[in-house]
Tab-separated table of C-alpha atoms and ligand atoms in Angstrom:
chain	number	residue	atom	x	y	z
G	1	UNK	CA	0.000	0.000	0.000
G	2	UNK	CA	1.692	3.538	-0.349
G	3	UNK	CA	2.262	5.939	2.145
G	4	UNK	CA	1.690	9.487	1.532
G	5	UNK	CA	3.330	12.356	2.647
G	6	UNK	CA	1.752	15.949	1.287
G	7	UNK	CA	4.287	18.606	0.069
G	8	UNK	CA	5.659	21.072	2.671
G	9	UNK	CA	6.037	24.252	2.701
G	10	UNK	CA	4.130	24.857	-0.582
G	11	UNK	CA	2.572	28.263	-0.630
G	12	UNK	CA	-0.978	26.916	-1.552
G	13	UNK	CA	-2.088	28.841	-4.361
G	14	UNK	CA	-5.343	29.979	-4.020
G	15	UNK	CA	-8.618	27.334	-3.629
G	16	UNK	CA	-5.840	24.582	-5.487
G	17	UNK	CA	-4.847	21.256	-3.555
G	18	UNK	CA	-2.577	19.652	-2.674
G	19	UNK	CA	-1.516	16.407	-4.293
G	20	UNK	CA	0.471	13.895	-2.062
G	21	UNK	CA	4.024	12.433	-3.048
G	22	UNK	CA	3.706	8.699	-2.510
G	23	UNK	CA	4.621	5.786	-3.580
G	24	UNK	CA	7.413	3.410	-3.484
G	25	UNK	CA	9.130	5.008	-6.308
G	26	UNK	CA	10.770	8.283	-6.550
G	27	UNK	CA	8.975	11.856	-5.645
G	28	UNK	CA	9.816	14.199	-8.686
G	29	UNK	CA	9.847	18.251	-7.845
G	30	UNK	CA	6.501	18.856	-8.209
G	31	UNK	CA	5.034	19.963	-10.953
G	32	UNK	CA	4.143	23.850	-11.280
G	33	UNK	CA	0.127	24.401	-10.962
G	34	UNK	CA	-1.394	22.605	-13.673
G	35	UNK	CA	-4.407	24.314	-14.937
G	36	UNK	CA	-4.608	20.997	-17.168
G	37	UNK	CA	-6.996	19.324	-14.748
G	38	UNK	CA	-10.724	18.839	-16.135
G	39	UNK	CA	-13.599	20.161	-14.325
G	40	UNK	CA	-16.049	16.957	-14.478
G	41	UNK	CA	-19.624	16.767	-13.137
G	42	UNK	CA	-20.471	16.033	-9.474
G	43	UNK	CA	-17.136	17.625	-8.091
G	44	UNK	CA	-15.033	14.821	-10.035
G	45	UNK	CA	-11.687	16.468	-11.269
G	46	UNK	CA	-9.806	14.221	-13.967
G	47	UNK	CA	-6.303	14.992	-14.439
G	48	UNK	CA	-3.511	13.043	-16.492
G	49	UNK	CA	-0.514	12.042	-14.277
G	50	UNK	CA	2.672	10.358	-15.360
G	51	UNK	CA	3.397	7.429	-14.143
G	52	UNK	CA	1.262	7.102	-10.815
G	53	UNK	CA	-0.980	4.222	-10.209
G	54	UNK	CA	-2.610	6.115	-7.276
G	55	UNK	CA	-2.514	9.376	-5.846
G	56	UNK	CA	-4.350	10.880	-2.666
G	57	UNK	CA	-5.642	14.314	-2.741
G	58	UNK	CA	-5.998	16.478	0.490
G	59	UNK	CA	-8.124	19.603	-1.042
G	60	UNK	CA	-7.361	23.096	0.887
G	61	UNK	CA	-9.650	26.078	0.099
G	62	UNK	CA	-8.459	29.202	1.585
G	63	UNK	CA	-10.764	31.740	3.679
G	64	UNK	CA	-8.713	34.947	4.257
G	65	UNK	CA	-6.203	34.117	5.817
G	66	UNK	CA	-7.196	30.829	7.133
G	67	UNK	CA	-7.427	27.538	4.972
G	68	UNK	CA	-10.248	25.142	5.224
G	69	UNK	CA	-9.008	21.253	4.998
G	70	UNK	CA	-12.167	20.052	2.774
G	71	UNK	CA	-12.540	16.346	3.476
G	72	UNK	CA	-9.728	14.307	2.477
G	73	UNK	CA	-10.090	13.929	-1.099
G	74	UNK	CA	-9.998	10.186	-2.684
G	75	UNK	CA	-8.953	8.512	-5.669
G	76	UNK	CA	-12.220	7.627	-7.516
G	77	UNK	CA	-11.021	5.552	-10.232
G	78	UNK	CA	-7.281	5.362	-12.255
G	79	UNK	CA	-8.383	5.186	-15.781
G	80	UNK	CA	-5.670	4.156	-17.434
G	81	UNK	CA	-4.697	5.792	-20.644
G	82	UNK	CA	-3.881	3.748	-23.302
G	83	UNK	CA	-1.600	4.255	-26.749
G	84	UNK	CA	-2.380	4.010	-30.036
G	85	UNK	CA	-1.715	0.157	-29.109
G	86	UNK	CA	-4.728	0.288	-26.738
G	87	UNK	CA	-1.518	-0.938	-24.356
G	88	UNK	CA	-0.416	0.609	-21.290
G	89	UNK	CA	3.397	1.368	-20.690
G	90	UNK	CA	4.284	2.636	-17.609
G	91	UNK	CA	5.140	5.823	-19.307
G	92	UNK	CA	1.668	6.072	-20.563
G	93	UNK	CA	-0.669	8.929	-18.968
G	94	UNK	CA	-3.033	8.071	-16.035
G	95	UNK	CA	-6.178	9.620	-15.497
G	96	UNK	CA	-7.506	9.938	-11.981
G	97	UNK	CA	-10.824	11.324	-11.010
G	98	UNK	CA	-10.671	12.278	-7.694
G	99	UNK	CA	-13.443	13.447	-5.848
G	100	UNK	CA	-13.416	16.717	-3.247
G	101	UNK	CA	-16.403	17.677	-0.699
G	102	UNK	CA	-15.615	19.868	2.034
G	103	UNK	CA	-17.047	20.181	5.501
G	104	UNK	CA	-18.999	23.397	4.394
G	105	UNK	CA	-20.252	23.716	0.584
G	106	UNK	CA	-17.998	22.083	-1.750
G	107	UNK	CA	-17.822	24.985	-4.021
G	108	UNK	CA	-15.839	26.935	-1.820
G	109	UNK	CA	-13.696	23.935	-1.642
G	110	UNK	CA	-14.313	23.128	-5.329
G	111	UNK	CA	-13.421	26.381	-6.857
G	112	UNK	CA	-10.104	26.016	-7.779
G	113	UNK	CA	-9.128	24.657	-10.825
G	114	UNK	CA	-5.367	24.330	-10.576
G	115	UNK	CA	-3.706	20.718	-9.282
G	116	UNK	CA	-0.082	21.204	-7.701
G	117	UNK	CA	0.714	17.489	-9.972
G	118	UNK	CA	3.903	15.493	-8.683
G	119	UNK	CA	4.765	12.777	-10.663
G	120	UNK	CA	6.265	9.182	-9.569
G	121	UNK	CA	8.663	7.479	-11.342
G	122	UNK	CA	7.998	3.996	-10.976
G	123	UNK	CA	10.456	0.811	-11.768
G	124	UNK	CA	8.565	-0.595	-15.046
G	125	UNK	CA	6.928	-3.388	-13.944
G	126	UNK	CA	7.721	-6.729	-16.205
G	127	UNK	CA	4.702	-6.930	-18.644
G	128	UNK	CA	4.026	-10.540	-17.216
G	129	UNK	CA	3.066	-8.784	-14.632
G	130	UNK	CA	0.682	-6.826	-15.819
G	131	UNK	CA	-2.690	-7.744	-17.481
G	132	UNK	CA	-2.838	-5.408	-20.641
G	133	UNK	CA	-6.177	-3.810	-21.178
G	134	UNK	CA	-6.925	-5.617	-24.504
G	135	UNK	CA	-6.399	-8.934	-22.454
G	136	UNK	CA	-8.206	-8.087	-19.521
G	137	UNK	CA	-11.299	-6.780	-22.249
G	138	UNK	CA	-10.864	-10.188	-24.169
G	139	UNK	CA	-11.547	-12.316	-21.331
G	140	UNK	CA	-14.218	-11.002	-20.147
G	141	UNK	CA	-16.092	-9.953	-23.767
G	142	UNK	CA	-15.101	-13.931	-24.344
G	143	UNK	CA	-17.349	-14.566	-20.414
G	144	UNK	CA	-20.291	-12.858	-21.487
G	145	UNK	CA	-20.387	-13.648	-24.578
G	146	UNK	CA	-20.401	-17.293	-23.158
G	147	UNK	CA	-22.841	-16.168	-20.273
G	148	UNK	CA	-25.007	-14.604	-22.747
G	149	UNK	CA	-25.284	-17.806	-24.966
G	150	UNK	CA	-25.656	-20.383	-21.819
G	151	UNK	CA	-28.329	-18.020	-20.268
G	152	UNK	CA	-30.691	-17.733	-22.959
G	153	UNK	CA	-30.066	-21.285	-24.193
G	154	UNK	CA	-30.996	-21.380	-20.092
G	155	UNK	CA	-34.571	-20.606	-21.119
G	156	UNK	CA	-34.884	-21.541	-24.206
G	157	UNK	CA	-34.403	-25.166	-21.841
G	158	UNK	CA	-37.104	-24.417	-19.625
G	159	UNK	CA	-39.689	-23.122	-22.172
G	160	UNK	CA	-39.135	-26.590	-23.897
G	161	UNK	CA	-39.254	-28.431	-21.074
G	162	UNK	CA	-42.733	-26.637	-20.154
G	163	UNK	CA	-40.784	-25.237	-17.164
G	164	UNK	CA	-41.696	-21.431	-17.573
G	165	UNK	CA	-44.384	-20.796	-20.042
G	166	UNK	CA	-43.208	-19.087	-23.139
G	167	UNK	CA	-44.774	-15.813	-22.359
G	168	UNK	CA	-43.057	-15.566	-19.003
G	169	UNK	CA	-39.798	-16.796	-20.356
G	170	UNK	CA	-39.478	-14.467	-22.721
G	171	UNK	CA	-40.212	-11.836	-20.290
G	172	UNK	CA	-37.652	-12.984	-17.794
G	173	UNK	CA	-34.929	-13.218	-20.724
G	174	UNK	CA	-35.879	-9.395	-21.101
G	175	UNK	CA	-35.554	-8.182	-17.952
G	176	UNK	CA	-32.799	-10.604	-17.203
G	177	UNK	CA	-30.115	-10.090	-19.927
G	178	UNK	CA	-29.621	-6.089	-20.074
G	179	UNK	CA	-29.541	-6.047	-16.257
G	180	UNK	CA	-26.596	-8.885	-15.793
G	181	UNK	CA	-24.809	-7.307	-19.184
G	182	UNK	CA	-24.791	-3.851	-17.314
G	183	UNK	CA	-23.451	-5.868	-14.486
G	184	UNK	CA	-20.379	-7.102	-15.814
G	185	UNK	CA	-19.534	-3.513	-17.482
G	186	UNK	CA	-17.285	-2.858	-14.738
G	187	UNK	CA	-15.174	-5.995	-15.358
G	188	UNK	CA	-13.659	-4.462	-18.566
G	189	UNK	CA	-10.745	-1.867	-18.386
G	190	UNK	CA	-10.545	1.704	-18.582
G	191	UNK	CA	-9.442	1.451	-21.765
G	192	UNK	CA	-11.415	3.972	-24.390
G	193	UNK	CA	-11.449	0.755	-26.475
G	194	UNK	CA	-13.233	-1.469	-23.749
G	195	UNK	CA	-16.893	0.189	-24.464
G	196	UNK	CA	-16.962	-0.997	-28.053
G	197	UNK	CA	-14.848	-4.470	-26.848
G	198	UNK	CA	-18.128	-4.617	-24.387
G	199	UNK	CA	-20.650	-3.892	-27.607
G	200	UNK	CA	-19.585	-6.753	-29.218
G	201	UNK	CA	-21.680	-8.774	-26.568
G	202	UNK	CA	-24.820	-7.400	-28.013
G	203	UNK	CA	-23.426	-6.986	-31.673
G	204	UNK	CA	-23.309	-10.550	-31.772
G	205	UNK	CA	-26.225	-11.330	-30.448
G	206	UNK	CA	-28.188	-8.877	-33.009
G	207	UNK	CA	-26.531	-10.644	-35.425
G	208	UNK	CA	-27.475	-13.912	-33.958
G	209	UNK	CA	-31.464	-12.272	-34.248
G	210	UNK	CA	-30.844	-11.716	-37.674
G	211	UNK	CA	-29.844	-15.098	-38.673
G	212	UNK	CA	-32.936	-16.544	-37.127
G	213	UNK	CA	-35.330	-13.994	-37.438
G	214	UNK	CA	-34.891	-14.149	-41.528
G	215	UNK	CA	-35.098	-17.879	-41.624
G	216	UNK	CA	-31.225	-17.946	-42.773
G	217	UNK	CA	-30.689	-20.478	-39.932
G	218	UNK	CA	-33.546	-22.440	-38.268
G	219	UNK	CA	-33.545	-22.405	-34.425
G	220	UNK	CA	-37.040	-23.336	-32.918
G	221	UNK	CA	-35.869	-23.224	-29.416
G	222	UNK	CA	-34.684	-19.580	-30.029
G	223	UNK	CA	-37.660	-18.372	-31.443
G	224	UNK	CA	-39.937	-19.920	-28.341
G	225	UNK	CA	-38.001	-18.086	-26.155
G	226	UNK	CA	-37.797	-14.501	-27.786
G	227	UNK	CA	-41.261	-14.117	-29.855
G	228	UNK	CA	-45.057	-14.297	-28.704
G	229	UNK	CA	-46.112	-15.765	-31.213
G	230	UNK	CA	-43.478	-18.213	-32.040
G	231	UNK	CA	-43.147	-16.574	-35.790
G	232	UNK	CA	-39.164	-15.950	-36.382
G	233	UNK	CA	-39.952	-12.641	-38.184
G	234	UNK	CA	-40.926	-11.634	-34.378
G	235	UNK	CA	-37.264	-11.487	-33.528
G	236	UNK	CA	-36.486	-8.844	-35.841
G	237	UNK	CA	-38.568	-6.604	-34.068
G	238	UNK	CA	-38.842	-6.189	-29.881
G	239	UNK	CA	-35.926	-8.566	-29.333
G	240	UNK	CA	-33.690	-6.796	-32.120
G	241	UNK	CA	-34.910	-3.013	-30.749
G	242	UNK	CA	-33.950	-4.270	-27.469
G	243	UNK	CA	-29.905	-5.362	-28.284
G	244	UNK	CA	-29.363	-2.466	-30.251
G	245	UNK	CA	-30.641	-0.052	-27.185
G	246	UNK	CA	-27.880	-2.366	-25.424
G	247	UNK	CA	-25.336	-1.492	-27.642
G	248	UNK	CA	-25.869	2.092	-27.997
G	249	UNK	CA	-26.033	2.452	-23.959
G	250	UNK	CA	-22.604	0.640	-24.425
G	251	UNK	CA	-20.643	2.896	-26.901
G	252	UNK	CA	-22.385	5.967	-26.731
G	253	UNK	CA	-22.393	6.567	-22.650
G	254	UNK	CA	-20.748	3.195	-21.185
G	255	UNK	CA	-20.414	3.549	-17.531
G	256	UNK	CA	-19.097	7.455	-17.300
G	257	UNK	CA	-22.618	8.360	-17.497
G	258	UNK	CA	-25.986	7.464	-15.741
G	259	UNK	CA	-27.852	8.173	-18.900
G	260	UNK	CA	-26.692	4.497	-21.151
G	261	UNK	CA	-27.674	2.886	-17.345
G	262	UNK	CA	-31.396	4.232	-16.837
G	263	UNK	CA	-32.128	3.344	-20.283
G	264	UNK	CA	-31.476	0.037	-19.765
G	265	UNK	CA	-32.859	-0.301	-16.111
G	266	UNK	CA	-36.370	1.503	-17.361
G	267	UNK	CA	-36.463	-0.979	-20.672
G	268	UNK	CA	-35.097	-4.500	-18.919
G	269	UNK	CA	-36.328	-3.982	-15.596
G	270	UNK	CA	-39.349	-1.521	-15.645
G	271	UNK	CA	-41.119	-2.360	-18.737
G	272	UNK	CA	-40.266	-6.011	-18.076
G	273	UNK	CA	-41.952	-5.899	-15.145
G	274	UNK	CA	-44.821	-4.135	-16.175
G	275	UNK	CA	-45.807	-7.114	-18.307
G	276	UNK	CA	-45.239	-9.793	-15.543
G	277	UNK	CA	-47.492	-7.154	-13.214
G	278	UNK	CA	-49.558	-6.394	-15.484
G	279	UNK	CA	-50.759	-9.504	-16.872
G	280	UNK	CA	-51.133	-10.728	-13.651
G	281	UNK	CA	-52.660	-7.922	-11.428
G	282	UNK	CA	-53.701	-5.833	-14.298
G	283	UNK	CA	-57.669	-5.788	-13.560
G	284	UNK	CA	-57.764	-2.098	-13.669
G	285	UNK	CA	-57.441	-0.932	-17.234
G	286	UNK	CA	-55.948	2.489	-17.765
G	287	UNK	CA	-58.826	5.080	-18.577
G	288	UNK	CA	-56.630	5.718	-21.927
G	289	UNK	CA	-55.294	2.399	-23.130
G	290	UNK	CA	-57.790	-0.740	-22.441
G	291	UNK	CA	-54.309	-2.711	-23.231
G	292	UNK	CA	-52.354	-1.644	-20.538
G	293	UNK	CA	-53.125	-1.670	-16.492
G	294	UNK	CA	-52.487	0.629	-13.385
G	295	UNK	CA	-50.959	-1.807	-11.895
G	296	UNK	CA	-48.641	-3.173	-14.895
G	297	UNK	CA	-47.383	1.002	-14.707
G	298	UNK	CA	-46.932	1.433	-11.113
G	299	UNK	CA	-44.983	-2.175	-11.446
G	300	UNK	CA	-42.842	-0.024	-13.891
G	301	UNK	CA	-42.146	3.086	-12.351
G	302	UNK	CA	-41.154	1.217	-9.211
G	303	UNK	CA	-39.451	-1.572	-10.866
G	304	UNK	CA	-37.318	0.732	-13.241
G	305	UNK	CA	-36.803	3.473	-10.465
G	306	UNK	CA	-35.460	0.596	-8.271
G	307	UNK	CA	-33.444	-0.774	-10.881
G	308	UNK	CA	-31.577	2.603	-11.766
G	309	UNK	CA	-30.963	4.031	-8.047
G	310	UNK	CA	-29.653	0.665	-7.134
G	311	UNK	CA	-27.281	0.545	-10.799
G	312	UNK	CA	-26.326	4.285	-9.535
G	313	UNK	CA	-25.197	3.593	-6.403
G	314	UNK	CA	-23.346	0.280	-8.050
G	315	UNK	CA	-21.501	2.226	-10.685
G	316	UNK	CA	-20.827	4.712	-8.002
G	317	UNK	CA	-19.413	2.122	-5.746
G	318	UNK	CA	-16.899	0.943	-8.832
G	319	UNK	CA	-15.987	4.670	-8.675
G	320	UNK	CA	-17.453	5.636	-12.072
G	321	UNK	CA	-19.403	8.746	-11.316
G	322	UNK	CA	-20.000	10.257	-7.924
G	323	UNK	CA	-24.120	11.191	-7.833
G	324	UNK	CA	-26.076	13.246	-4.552
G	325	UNK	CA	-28.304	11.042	-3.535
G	326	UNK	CA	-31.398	12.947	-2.942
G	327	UNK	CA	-31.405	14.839	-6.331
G	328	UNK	CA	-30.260	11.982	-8.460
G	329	UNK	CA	-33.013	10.266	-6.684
G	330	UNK	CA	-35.289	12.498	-7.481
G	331	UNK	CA	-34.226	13.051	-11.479
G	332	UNK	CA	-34.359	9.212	-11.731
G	333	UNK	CA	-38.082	9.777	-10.165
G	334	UNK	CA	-38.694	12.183	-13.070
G	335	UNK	CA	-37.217	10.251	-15.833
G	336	UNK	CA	-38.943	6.534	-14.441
G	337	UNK	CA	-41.817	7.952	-14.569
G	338	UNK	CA	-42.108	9.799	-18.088
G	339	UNK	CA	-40.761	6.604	-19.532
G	340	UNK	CA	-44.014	4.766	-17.883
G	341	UNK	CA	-46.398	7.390	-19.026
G	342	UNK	CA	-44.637	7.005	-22.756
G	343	UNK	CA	-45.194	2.796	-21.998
G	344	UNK	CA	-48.621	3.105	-21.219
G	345	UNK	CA	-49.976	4.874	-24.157
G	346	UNK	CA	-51.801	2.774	-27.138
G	347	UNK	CA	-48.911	3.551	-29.300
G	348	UNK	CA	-47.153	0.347	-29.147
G	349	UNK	CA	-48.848	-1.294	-31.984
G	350	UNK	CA	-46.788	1.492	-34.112
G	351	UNK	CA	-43.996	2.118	-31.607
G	352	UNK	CA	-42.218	-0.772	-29.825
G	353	UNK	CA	-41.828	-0.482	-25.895
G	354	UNK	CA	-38.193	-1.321	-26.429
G	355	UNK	CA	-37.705	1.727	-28.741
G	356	UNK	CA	-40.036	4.477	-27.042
G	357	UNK	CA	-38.550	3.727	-23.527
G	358	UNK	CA	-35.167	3.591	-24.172
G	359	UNK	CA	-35.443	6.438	-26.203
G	360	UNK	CA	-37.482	8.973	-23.271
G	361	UNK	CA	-35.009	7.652	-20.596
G	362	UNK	CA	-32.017	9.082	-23.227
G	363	UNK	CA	-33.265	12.271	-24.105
G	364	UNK	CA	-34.340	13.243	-20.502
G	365	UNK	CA	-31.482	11.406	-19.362
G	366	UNK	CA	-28.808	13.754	-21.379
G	367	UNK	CA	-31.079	16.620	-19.897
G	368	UNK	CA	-30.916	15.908	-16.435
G	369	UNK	CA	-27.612	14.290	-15.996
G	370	UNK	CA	-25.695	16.095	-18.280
G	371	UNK	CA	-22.152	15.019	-19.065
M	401	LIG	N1	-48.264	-0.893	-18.264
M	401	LIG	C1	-48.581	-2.171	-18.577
M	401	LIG	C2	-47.789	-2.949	-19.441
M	401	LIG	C3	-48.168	-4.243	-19.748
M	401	LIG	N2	-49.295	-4.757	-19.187
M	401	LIG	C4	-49.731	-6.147	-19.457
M	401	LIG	O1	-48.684	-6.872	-20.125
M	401	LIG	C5	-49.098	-7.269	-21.446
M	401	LIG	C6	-47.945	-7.137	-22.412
M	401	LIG	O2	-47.472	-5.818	-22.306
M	401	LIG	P1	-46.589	-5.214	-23.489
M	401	LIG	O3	-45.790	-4.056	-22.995
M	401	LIG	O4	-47.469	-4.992	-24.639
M	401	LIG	O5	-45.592	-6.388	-23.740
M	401	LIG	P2	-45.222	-6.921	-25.178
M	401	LIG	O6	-45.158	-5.722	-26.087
M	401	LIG	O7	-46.085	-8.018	-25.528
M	401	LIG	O8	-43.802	-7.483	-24.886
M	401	LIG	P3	-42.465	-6.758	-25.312
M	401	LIG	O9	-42.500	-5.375	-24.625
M	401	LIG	O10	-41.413	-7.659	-24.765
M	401	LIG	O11	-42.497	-6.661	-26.816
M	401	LIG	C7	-50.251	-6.318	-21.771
M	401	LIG	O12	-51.129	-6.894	-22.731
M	401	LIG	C8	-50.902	-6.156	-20.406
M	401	LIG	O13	-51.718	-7.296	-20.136
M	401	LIG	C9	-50.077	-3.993	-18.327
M	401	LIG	O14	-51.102	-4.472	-17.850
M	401	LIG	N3	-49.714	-2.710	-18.044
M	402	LIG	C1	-36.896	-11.187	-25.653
M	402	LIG	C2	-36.097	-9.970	-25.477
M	402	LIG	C3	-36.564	-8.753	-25.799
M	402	LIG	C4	-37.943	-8.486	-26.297
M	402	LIG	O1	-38.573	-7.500	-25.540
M	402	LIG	C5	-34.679	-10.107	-24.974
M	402	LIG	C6	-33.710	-10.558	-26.086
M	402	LIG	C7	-32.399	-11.000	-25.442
M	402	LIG	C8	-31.274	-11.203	-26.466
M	402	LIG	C9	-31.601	-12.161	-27.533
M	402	LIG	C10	-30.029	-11.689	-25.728
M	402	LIG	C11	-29.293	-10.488	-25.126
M	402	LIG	C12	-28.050	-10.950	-24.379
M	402	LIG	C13	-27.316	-9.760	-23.800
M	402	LIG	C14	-26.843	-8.851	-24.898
M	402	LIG	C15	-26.125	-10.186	-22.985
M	402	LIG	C16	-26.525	-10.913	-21.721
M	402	LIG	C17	-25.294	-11.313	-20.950
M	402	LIG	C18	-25.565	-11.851	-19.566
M	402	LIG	C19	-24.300	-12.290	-18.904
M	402	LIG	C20	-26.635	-12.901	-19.544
């Protein structure tokens, strides 16, 4: 574990902190204030260091002439930067998001925007040593891959086998596979190549709709366990809708933002949900829609609000983003339940569920969790 020892005798520049020396390896002088550091959303600040595999932060804001020690800042998350090889040397750039809060508001403590940087030269470790990032991404795009197959062959099993009926199944399968793919998301590295290394777990399995759902290859088994009405054609609609909204979550917002996650937590979980709920304690119609039930959209809004707070605080835990509690709570309340008003309306016989959900959790996503 490193020690860390902060600078002396630095004249603090104003509002900036103060990043520790540490590390086994050798403190450089440090750097001159580095006004390269990135002012990121929820009091995250992303600066490239040289060299350092960790770094503590100890964030001073001064008052006059007195200096308030903000909480000890942490390291979120190293993210490390990768070549044109998608390798990382030891030379390469690190990122580190470190998060500051302060005993009183966190803007006086957050106002700076200069990083005293010092930089560690470390003794190269022996490659062997080290799991590159296009490794560590094939193994585990090569695991869920796998999972993915096993788990839906999983079903496909126990609608033959009259286990789970076919409606239920399919159901399960849909609120089952986004949520456990968004699960493993934190496996790959922080790599800028991992996102589209992670989209090739849905790639291939939109491909794999394709093949069937055209009849190319003949999979009756498959087509149980991903249509309603056991017509192949049926997978080039909902289930196809549905990997694609996986694989955009994945390259176009990964797990840096909330927005790819609520997408998938209102489509998998909430409207998945809705139909389990719905069918089952749906005996009051909606006033608007004869199709769809009170209780199939309360099932939804809870469901996907559920499913998104608890995939917050998850990502959050893994370091990727840093959200308030209350207010993200209360912007996931807003965005669960447009995306169950959108759900409920008799549209879905022109619009599929799997498009106009994932597409209202996006757009207010991007509004109210901007990057
Ligand atoms: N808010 C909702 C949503 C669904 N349902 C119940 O679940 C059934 C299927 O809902 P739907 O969203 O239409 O699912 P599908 O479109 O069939 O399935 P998918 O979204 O996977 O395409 C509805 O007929 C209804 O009985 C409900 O009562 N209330
Ligand atoms: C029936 C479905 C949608 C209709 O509303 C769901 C279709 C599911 C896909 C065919 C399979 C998707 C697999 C995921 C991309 C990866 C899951 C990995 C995990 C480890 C199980």
């Amino acid at each position: 574990m490193l020690t860390s020892t902060l600078l002396q005798g630095k004249a603090l520049d104003m509002r900036s902190p103060v990043l520790s020396c540490q590390g086994h390896g050798r403190c450089l002088s440090s750097a001159s204030p580095d006004t390269s550091g990135r002012l990121c959303s929820n009091n995250l600040f992303e600066r490239q260091f040289l060299g350092l595999d960790s770094v503590s932060v100890r964030w001073r804001s001064r008052q006059g002439k007195d200096f308030i020690d903000c909480k000890v800042g942490r390291v979120k998350r190293i993210l490390a930067g990768a070549s044109s090889s998608g390798e990382r040397g030891t030379s390469e750039p690190l990122t580190a998001q470190i998060t500051f809060s302060s005993g009183n508001s966190a803007n006086s403590c957050f106002e700076g925007k200069k990083l005293w940087t010092t930089a560690i030269e470390e003794p190269a470790l022996p490659q062997s040593h080290t799991l590159t990032s296009l490794q560590q991404d094939s193994v585990v795009v090569f695991i869920v891959l796998v999972g993915a197959y096993i788990w839906v062959r999983l079903f496909d099993f126990f609608t033959s086998k009259r286990i789970v009926g076919q409606k239920l199944s399919r159901k399960l399968v849909h609120i089952t596979s986004g949520l456990l793919y968004m699960l493993c998301w934190p496996f790959f590295s922080s790599s800028p190549a991992a996102p589209f290394i992670a989209g090739l777990v849905p790639l291939a399995n939109g491909i794999r709709l394709l093949v069937y759902g055209t009849g190319i290859l003949k999979d009756e088994g498959l087509v149980q366990s991903m249509s309603r009405s056991g017509d192949p054609k049926e997978l080039l609609r909902g289930p196809l809708y549905y990997v694609l909204v996986l694989y955009t979550s994945t390259v176009v917002f990964w797990r840096q933002s909330p927005v790819g996650m609520i997408a998938l937590a209102m489509m998998c979980g909430g409207d998945g949900i809705a139909d389990i709920m719905g069918r089952k304690f749906g005996s009051k119609k909606l006033p608007y829609n004869p199709d769809k039930s009170w209780a199939g959209s309360v099932a939804m809004f809870s469901f996907g609000f559920l499913a998104s707070f608890g995939f917050a605080q998850y990502f959050s835990a893994w370091g990727f983003y840093q959200l308030d509690n209350s207010s993200a709570a209360i912007r996931l309340a807003v965005i669960s339940l447009a995306a169950t008003v959108v759900e409920s309306l008799p549209i879905s016989a022109k619009l599929d569920d799997n498009f106009t959900v994932p597409a209202t959790a996006f757009v207010l996503g991007m509004l109210l969790f901007p990057r």
